[in-house]
Structure formats: structure tokens, C-alpha cells
Coordinates of N, CA and C in Angstrom, one line a residue:
Q1 N -18.5 42.4 -13.2 CA -17.5 41.4 -13.6 C -17.5 40.3 -12.5
D2 N -17.5 39.1 -12.9 CA -17.5 37.9 -12.0 C -16.1 37.7 -11.5
S3 N -15.9 37.7 -10.1 CA -14.6 37.5 -9.5 C -14.3 36.0 -9.2
S4 N -15.3 35.1 -9.3 CA -15.1 33.7 -9.0 C -14.3 33.1 -10.1
F5 N -13.6 32.0 -9.8 CA -12.8 31.3 -10.8 C -12.9 29.8 -10.5
S6 N -13.2 29.1 -11.5 CA -13.2 27.6 -11.3 C -12.8 27.0 -12.6
L7 N -12.2 25.8 -12.4 CA -11.7 25.0 -13.5 C -12.5 23.7 -13.6
D8 N -12.9 23.3 -14.7 CA -13.7 22.1 -14.8 C -12.7 21.0 -15.3
F9 N -12.4 20.1 -14.4 CA -11.5 19.0 -14.7 C -12.3 17.7 -14.7
P10 N -12.8 17.3 -15.9 CA -13.6 16.1 -15.9 C -12.9 14.9 -15.5
R11 N -11.6 14.8 -15.5 CA -10.8 13.7 -15.1 C -10.2 13.8 -13.7
A12 N -10.6 14.8 -13.0 CA -10.0 15.0 -11.7 C -10.6 14.1 -10.6
M13 N -9.8 13.9 -9.6 CA -10.3 13.1 -8.4 C -11.0 14.0 -7.5
T14 N -12.1 13.4 -6.8 CA -12.9 14.2 -5.9 C -13.0 13.5 -4.6
F15 N -12.7 14.2 -3.5 CA -12.8 13.7 -2.2 C -14.2 13.1 -1.9
W16 N -14.2 12.0 -1.1 CA -15.4 11.4 -0.7 C -15.3 11.0 0.8
G17 N -16.3 11.2 1.6 CA -16.3 10.8 3.0 C -17.7 10.4 3.4
A18 N -17.8 9.4 4.4 CA -19.1 9.0 4.9 C -18.9 8.7 6.4
T19 N -20.0 8.9 7.1 CA -20.1 8.5 8.5 C -21.1 7.4 8.6
V20 N -20.7 6.2 9.1 CA -21.6 5.1 9.1 C -21.8 4.7 10.6
K21 N -23.0 4.8 11.0 CA -23.4 4.5 12.4 C -23.7 3.0 12.5
P22 N -23.5 2.4 13.7 CA -23.8 1.0 13.9 C -25.2 0.6 13.4
D23 N -25.3 -0.5 12.7 CA -26.6 -1.0 12.3 C -27.4 0.0 11.5
A24 N -26.8 0.9 10.8 CA -27.5 1.9 9.9 C -26.8 1.9 8.6
P25 N -27.0 0.9 7.7 CA -26.3 0.7 6.4 C -26.4 2.0 5.6
Q26 N -25.3 2.3 4.9 CA -25.2 3.5 4.1 C -24.9 3.0 2.7
K27 N -25.8 3.4 1.8 CA -25.7 3.0 0.4 C -24.7 3.9 -0.3
L28 N -23.8 3.4 -1.2 CA -22.9 4.2 -1.9 C -23.6 4.8 -3.1
E29 N -23.5 6.1 -3.2 CA -24.0 6.8 -4.3 C -22.9 7.3 -5.2
I30 N -22.9 6.7 -6.4 CA -21.8 6.9 -7.3 C -22.3 7.2 -8.7
E31 N -21.7 8.2 -9.4 CA -22.1 8.6 -10.7 C -21.6 7.5 -11.7
S32 N -22.3 7.4 -12.8 CA -21.8 6.5 -13.9 C -20.5 7.0 -14.4
G33 N -19.6 6.0 -14.6 CA -18.2 6.3 -15.2 C -17.2 6.7 -14.1
Q34 N -17.6 6.5 -12.8 CA -16.8 6.8 -11.7 C -16.5 5.6 -10.9
L35 N -15.3 5.6 -10.2 CA -14.9 4.6 -9.3 C -14.7 5.2 -7.9
L36 N -15.0 4.6 -6.8 CA -14.7 5.1 -5.5 C -13.4 4.3 -5.1
H37 N -12.4 5.1 -4.8 CA -11.2 4.5 -4.2 C -11.3 4.8 -2.7
L38 N -11.6 3.7 -1.9 CA -11.8 3.7 -0.5 C -10.4 3.6 0.1
S39 N -9.9 4.7 0.8 CA -8.5 4.7 1.2 C -8.3 4.6 2.7
Q40 N -9.3 5.0 3.5 CA -9.1 5.0 5.0 C -10.4 4.8 5.7
A41 N -10.3 4.1 6.8 CA -11.5 3.9 7.7 C -10.9 4.1 9.1
C42 N -11.7 4.8 9.9 CA -11.3 5.1 11.3 C -12.5 5.2 12.2
L43 N -12.3 5.0 13.5 CA -13.4 5.2 14.5 C -13.7 6.7 14.6
A44 N -14.9 7.0 14.8 CA -15.3 8.4 15.0 C -14.6 8.9 16.3
P45 N -14.3 10.2 16.3 CA -13.6 10.7 17.5 C -14.4 10.6 18.8
D46 N -15.7 10.5 18.7 CA -16.5 10.4 19.9 C -16.8 8.9 20.3
A47 N -16.0 7.9 19.8 CA -16.3 6.5 20.1 C -16.2 6.3 21.6
P48 N -17.2 5.6 22.2 CA -17.1 5.3 23.6 C -15.9 4.5 24.0
S49 N -15.4 4.7 25.2 CA -14.2 4.0 25.6 C -14.4 2.4 25.5
G50 N -13.4 1.8 24.8 CA -13.4 0.4 24.7 C -14.4 -0.2 23.6
A51 N -15.1 0.7 22.9 CA -16.1 0.3 21.9 C -15.4 -0.4 20.7
S52 N -16.1 -1.3 20.1 CA -15.5 -1.9 18.9 C -16.5 -1.8 17.7
A53 N -15.9 -1.9 16.5 CA -16.7 -1.8 15.3 C -16.1 -2.6 14.2
R54 N -16.9 -3.3 13.4 CA -16.5 -4.0 12.3 C -17.1 -3.4 11.0
V55 N -16.3 -3.1 10.0 CA -16.9 -2.5 8.8 C -17.1 -3.6 7.8
I56 N -18.2 -3.6 7.2 CA -18.6 -4.6 6.2 C -19.1 -3.9 4.9
V57 N -18.6 -4.4 3.8 CA -19.0 -4.0 2.5 C -20.0 -5.0 1.9
E58 N -21.2 -4.6 1.6 CA -22.1 -5.5 0.9 C -22.2 -5.1 -0.5
T59 N -21.9 -6.0 -1.5 CA -21.9 -5.7 -2.9 C -22.3 -6.9 -3.7
E60 N -23.1 -6.7 -4.6 CA -23.6 -7.8 -5.5 C -24.0 -9.1 -4.8
G61 N -24.7 -8.9 -3.7 CA -25.3 -10.0 -2.9 C -24.3 -10.7 -2.0
K62 N -23.1 -10.1 -1.8 CA -22.1 -10.7 -1.0 C -21.6 -9.7 0.1
S63 N -21.2 -10.2 1.3 CA -20.7 -9.4 2.3 C -19.2 -9.7 2.6
F64 N -18.5 -8.6 2.8 CA -17.0 -8.7 3.1 C -16.6 -7.8 4.3
S65 N -16.0 -8.4 5.3 CA -15.5 -7.6 6.4 C -14.2 -7.0 5.9
I66 N -14.1 -5.6 6.0 CA -12.8 -5.0 5.5 C -12.0 -4.3 6.6
A67 N -12.6 -4.2 7.8 CA -11.8 -3.6 8.9 C -12.5 -3.9 10.2
S68 N -11.7 -4.0 11.3 CA -12.2 -4.2 12.6 C -11.4 -3.3 13.6
F69 N -12.2 -2.6 14.4 CA -11.6 -1.6 15.3 C -12.0 -1.8 16.7
K70 N -11.1 -1.2 17.6 CA -11.4 -1.2 19.0 C -10.8 0.1 19.6
E71 N -11.6 0.9 20.2 CA -11.2 2.2 20.8 C -10.1 1.9 21.8
G72 N -9.0 2.6 21.8 CA -7.9 2.4 22.7 C -6.9 1.4 22.1
G73 N -7.2 0.8 21.0 CA -6.3 -0.2 20.3 C -6.2 0.2 18.8
Q74 N -6.7 -0.7 18.0 CA -6.7 -0.4 16.5 C -7.9 0.5 16.3
E75 N -7.5 1.8 15.9 CA -8.6 2.8 15.7 C -8.7 3.3 14.3
F76 N -7.8 2.9 13.4 CA -7.8 3.3 12.0 C -7.1 2.2 11.2
C77 N -7.4 2.3 9.9 CA -6.6 1.5 8.9 C -6.6 2.0 7.5
S78 N -5.6 1.8 6.8 CA -5.5 2.3 5.4 C -6.1 1.2 4.6
L79 N -6.8 1.6 3.5 CA -7.4 0.6 2.6 C -7.0 1.0 1.2
D80 N -7.2 0.1 0.3 CA -6.9 0.3 -1.1 C -7.9 -0.4 -1.9
L81 N -9.2 0.0 -1.8 CA -10.3 -0.7 -2.4 C -10.9 0.2 -3.5
F82 N -11.3 -0.4 -4.6 CA -11.9 0.3 -5.7 C -13.3 -0.3 -5.8
L83 N -14.3 0.6 -5.7 CA -15.7 0.2 -5.8 C -16.5 0.9 -6.9
K84 N -17.3 0.2 -7.6 CA -18.1 0.9 -8.7 C -19.5 0.6 -8.7
S85 N -20.0 -0.4 -8.0 CA -21.3 -0.9 -8.0 C -22.3 0.1 -7.4
H86 N -23.4 0.3 -8.0 CA -24.5 1.1 -7.4 C -25.2 0.4 -6.3
E87 N -25.0 -0.9 -6.2 CA -25.6 -1.7 -5.2 C -24.7 -1.9 -3.9
T88 N -23.7 -1.2 -3.8 CA -22.7 -1.3 -2.7 C -23.3 -0.6 -1.5
K89 N -23.2 -1.3 -0.3 CA -23.6 -0.6 1.0 C -22.5 -0.9 2.0
F90 N -22.3 0.1 2.9 CA -21.4 0.0 4.0 C -22.2 -0.3 5.3
V91 N -21.8 -1.3 6.1 CA -22.5 -1.6 7.3 C -21.5 -1.6 8.4
V92 N -21.9 -1.1 9.6 CA -21.0 -1.2 10.8 C -21.7 -2.0 11.8
K93 N -21.0 -3.0 12.3 CA -21.5 -3.9 13.4 C -20.7 -3.5 14.6
G94 N -21.3 -3.3 15.8 CA -20.6 -3.0 17.0 C -21.3 -1.8 17.6
K95 N -20.5 -1.1 18.5 CA -21.0 0.0 19.3 C -20.4 1.4 18.9
A96 N -19.6 1.4 17.8 CA -18.9 2.7 17.5 C -19.2 3.1 16.0
T97 N -19.3 4.4 15.8 CA -19.5 5.0 14.5 C -18.1 5.0 13.8
V98 N -18.1 4.8 12.5 CA -16.9 4.7 11.7 C -16.9 5.8 10.6
H99 N -15.8 6.4 10.4 CA -15.7 7.4 9.3 C -14.9 6.7 8.1
L100 N -15.4 6.8 6.9 CA -14.8 6.2 5.7 C -14.4 7.4 4.8
T101 N -13.2 7.3 4.3 CA -12.7 8.4 3.4 C -12.1 7.8 2.2
G102 N -12.1 8.6 1.1 CA -11.5 8.1 -0.2 C -11.7 9.2 -1.2
Y103 N -11.7 8.8 -2.5 CA -12.0 9.7 -3.5 C -12.6 9.0 -4.7
F104 N -13.3 9.8 -5.5 CA -13.8 9.3 -6.8 C -12.8 9.6 -7.9
E105 N -12.7 8.7 -8.8 CA -11.9 8.9 -10.0 C -12.6 8.4 -11.2
P106 N -12.2 8.8 -12.4 CA -12.8 8.3 -13.6 C -12.6 6.8 -13.7
E107 N -13.6 6.1 -14.2 CA -13.5 4.6 -14.3 C -12.4 4.2 -15.4
D108 N -12.1 5.1 -16.3 CA -11.2 4.7 -17.4 C -9.7 4.7 -16.9
G109 N -9.5 5.0 -15.6 CA -8.1 4.9 -15.0 C -7.3 6.1 -15.0
M110 N -7.6 7.1 -15.8 CA -6.9 8.4 -15.9 C -5.4 8.2 -15.9
G111 N -4.9 7.5 -17.0 CA -3.5 7.4 -17.2 C -2.8 6.3 -16.4
D112 N -3.5 5.2 -16.2 CA -2.9 4.1 -15.5 C -1.8 3.5 -16.3
D113 N -1.4 2.3 -15.9 CA -0.3 1.6 -16.6 C -0.7 1.2 -18.0
D114 N -2.0 1.2 -18.3 CA -2.4 0.9 -19.7 C -1.8 1.8 -20.7
D115 N -1.6 3.1 -20.3 CA -1.1 4.1 -21.3 C 0.4 4.1 -21.2
S116 N 1.0 3.4 -22.2 CA 2.4 3.3 -22.3 C 3.0 4.6 -22.8
E117 N 4.0 5.1 -22.2 CA 4.7 6.3 -22.7 C 5.8 6.0 -23.7
E118 N 6.1 4.7 -23.9 CA 7.2 4.3 -24.8 C 6.6 4.2 -26.2
A119 N 7.3 4.6 -27.2 CA 6.9 4.5 -28.6 C 6.8 3.0 -29.0
P120 N 5.8 2.6 -29.7 CA 5.8 1.2 -30.2 C 7.0 0.9 -31.1
E121 N 7.5 -0.4 -31.0 CA 8.6 -0.8 -31.8 C 8.1 -1.2 -33.1
P122 N 8.9 -0.8 -34.2 CA 8.5 -1.3 -35.5 C 8.5 -2.8 -35.6
K123 N 7.6 -3.3 -36.4 CA 7.5 -4.8 -36.5 C 8.8 -5.3 -37.1
G124 N 9.1 -6.5 -36.7 CA 10.3 -7.2 -37.2 C 11.6 -6.8 -36.5
Q125 N 11.6 -5.8 -35.7 CA 12.8 -5.3 -35.0 C 12.7 -5.8 -33.5
K126 N 13.8 -6.3 -33.0 CA 13.8 -6.7 -31.6 C 14.6 -5.6 -30.8
R127 N 14.1 -5.5 -29.6 CA 14.8 -4.5 -28.7 C 16.1 -5.1 -28.2
K128 N 17.1 -4.3 -28.2 CA 18.4 -4.8 -27.7 C 18.5 -4.6 -26.2
L129 N 18.9 -5.6 -25.5 CA 19.0 -5.4 -24.1 C 20.4 -5.1 -23.8
A130 N 20.6 -4.2 -22.8 CA 21.9 -3.8 -22.4 C 22.6 -5.0 -21.7
A131 N 23.9 -5.1 -21.9 CA 24.6 -6.2 -21.3 C 24.7 -5.9 -19.8
S132 N 24.6 -7.0 -19.0 CA 24.7 -6.7 -17.6 C 26.2 -6.6 -17.2
P133 N 26.5 -5.8 -16.2 CA 27.9 -5.7 -15.9 C 28.4 -7.0 -15.3
K134 N 29.7 -7.3 -15.6 CA 30.3 -8.5 -15.1 C 30.7 -8.3 -13.6
L135 N 30.4 -9.4 -12.9 CA 30.8 -9.3 -11.4 C 32.2 -9.9 -11.2
E136 N 32.9 -9.3 -10.4 CA 34.2 -9.8 -10.0 C 34.1 -10.8 -8.9
A137 N 34.8 -11.9 -8.9 CA 34.7 -12.8 -7.8 C 35.4 -12.2 -6.6
K138 N 34.7 -12.3 -5.5 CA 35.2 -11.8 -4.3 C 35.7 -12.9 -3.4
S139 N 36.8 -12.7 -2.7 CA 37.3 -13.8 -1.9 C 36.5 -13.8 -0.6
S140 N 36.4 -15.0 0.0 CA 35.6 -15.2 1.2 C 36.4 -14.6 2.4
P141 N 35.7 -14.0 3.3 CA 36.4 -13.4 4.5 C 37.2 -14.5 5.3
K142 N 36.7 -15.8 5.2 CA 37.4 -16.8 5.9 C 38.8 -17.1 5.3
I143 N 38.8 -17.0 4.0 CA 40.1 -17.3 3.3 C 41.0 -16.1 3.6
A144 N 40.5 -14.9 3.5 CA 41.3 -13.7 3.8 C 41.9 -13.8 5.3
A145 N 41.1 -14.3 6.2 CA 41.5 -14.4 7.6 C 42.7 -15.4 7.7
K146 N 42.6 -16.5 7.0 CA 43.7 -17.4 7.1 C 45.0 -16.9 6.6
E147 N 45.0 -15.9 5.7 CA 46.2 -15.4 5.2 C 46.7 -14.2 6.1
S148 N 46.0 -13.8 7.0 CA 46.5 -12.7 7.9 C 47.5 -13.2 8.8
P149 N 48.5 -12.3 9.2 CA 49.6 -12.7 10.1 C 49.1 -13.2 11.5
K150 N 48.0 -12.5 12.0 CA 47.5 -12.9 13.3 C 47.1 -14.4 13.3
V151 N 46.3 -14.8 12.3 CA 45.8 -16.1 12.2 C 47.0 -17.1 12.1
A152 N 48.0 -16.7 11.2 CA 49.1 -17.5 11.0 C 49.9 -17.7 12.3
A153 N 50.0 -16.7 13.1 CA 50.7 -16.8 14.4 C 49.9 -17.7 15.3
K154 N 48.6 -17.6 15.3 CA 47.8 -18.5 16.2 C 48.0 -20.0 15.8
E155 N 48.1 -20.2 14.5 CA 48.1 -21.6 14.0 C 49.5 -22.2 14.2
S156 N 50.6 -21.4 14.4 CA 51.9 -22.0 14.5 C 52.0 -22.7 15.8
P157 N 52.8 -23.8 15.8 CA 52.9 -24.6 17.0 C 53.6 -23.7 18.1
K158 N 53.1 -23.9 19.3 CA 53.7 -23.2 20.4 C 54.9 -24.0 20.9
V159 N 56.0 -23.3 21.2 CA 57.2 -23.9 21.7 C 57.3 -23.4 23.2
A160 N 57.5 -24.4 24.1 CA 57.6 -24.0 25.4 C 58.9 -23.2 25.6
P161 N 58.9 -22.1 26.4 CA 60.1 -21.4 26.6 C 61.2 -22.2 27.3
K162 N 62.4 -22.0 26.9 CA 63.5 -22.8 27.6 C 63.7 -22.3 29.0
A163 N 64.0 -23.2 29.8 CA 64.2 -22.9 31.2 C 65.5 -22.2 31.4
S164 N 65.5 -21.1 32.1 CA 66.7 -20.3 32.3 C 67.5 -21.0 33.4
P165 N 68.9 -21.1 33.2 CA 69.7 -21.7 34.2 C 69.6 -21.0 35.5
K166 N 69.6 -21.7 36.6 CA 69.5 -21.1 37.9 C 70.9 -20.7 38.3
A167 N 71.0 -19.6 38.9 CA 72.3 -19.2 39.4 C 72.8 -19.6 40.7

């Protein structure tokens, strides 16, 4: 009897990671129907002191700098990039190796905002909007301050105290 257990989730997300060395482009290998969500880039733990690196994505004949790092300063960054081209390459310029991480997901979006959970409205009927609550007018703090006894006392004319008769 087989004791291993696995589930096949064709729509599941799969971890992806790559180590890109300086001036050694790495081609993205992606299956048809998949997108790569590139979510983080960071300097390799063994980056030389003070080393810098710039991460460049080359896709469809164009180059884009997506991150710039310096050991001891900016060493990582979060990304939110979706890549699907088989012609995509990652290039690192500088003296440090960079680790890229993310995940593959189905290209169809796996339940994105396109899939509305609300039932469609019948034709000819309009949706009723809830009335917004009415706001009460609030008095200004300056007006309230003028009505307070302390302010009233300050604003009253000062009368010089009467001189007491000398004995």
C-alpha cells in the first residue's frame, strides 16, 4: 500500500526562486498558461561589504531597471510584477549576486476581480442605493470658547480696584 499522499491543484500557486550573478543573465523559464508574480529581490547573504547591484528585466526587446541595492544600505525590496513572456531575462549589473523570489500562478487569474460574486441584476431594474446618514451641524470650537465663562471674564473690561482710605 502506497503511504504517500499528494493533491493535484492545477490552479495552485507554486514558489519560484532564482539566483542571478553579476553579468550572467538568467532566462525565465515559464510554462504556457502561467504567470510569474515576482514579489521580492534581495542581495545574496554573501554579498561583499559595500557591494552594489542593479536588477534589470529584459523583455520583448526592452530593458527595465527594477531594483538597485547596496550592501549595508538598501539590501532588499518588495516587488509586485507579473511576467509571462518566454523571452524575459534577468540581468544583474554590479558586484553582488541577487536572489529573486515569487510564485507562478495560472494566467487566467484564479478568481480575480473579474469573477463577480454578486448575482446579475435583472434587466430593467435599477439598484436602490441606501440613503446616506444625515450629518448634524457641529459648532465651531471658537464659537463654543466665546460662550464659556472664562472667555467672558477675560473679555469684560477691567476696573481698577478702588484705593483704600489711609488710616
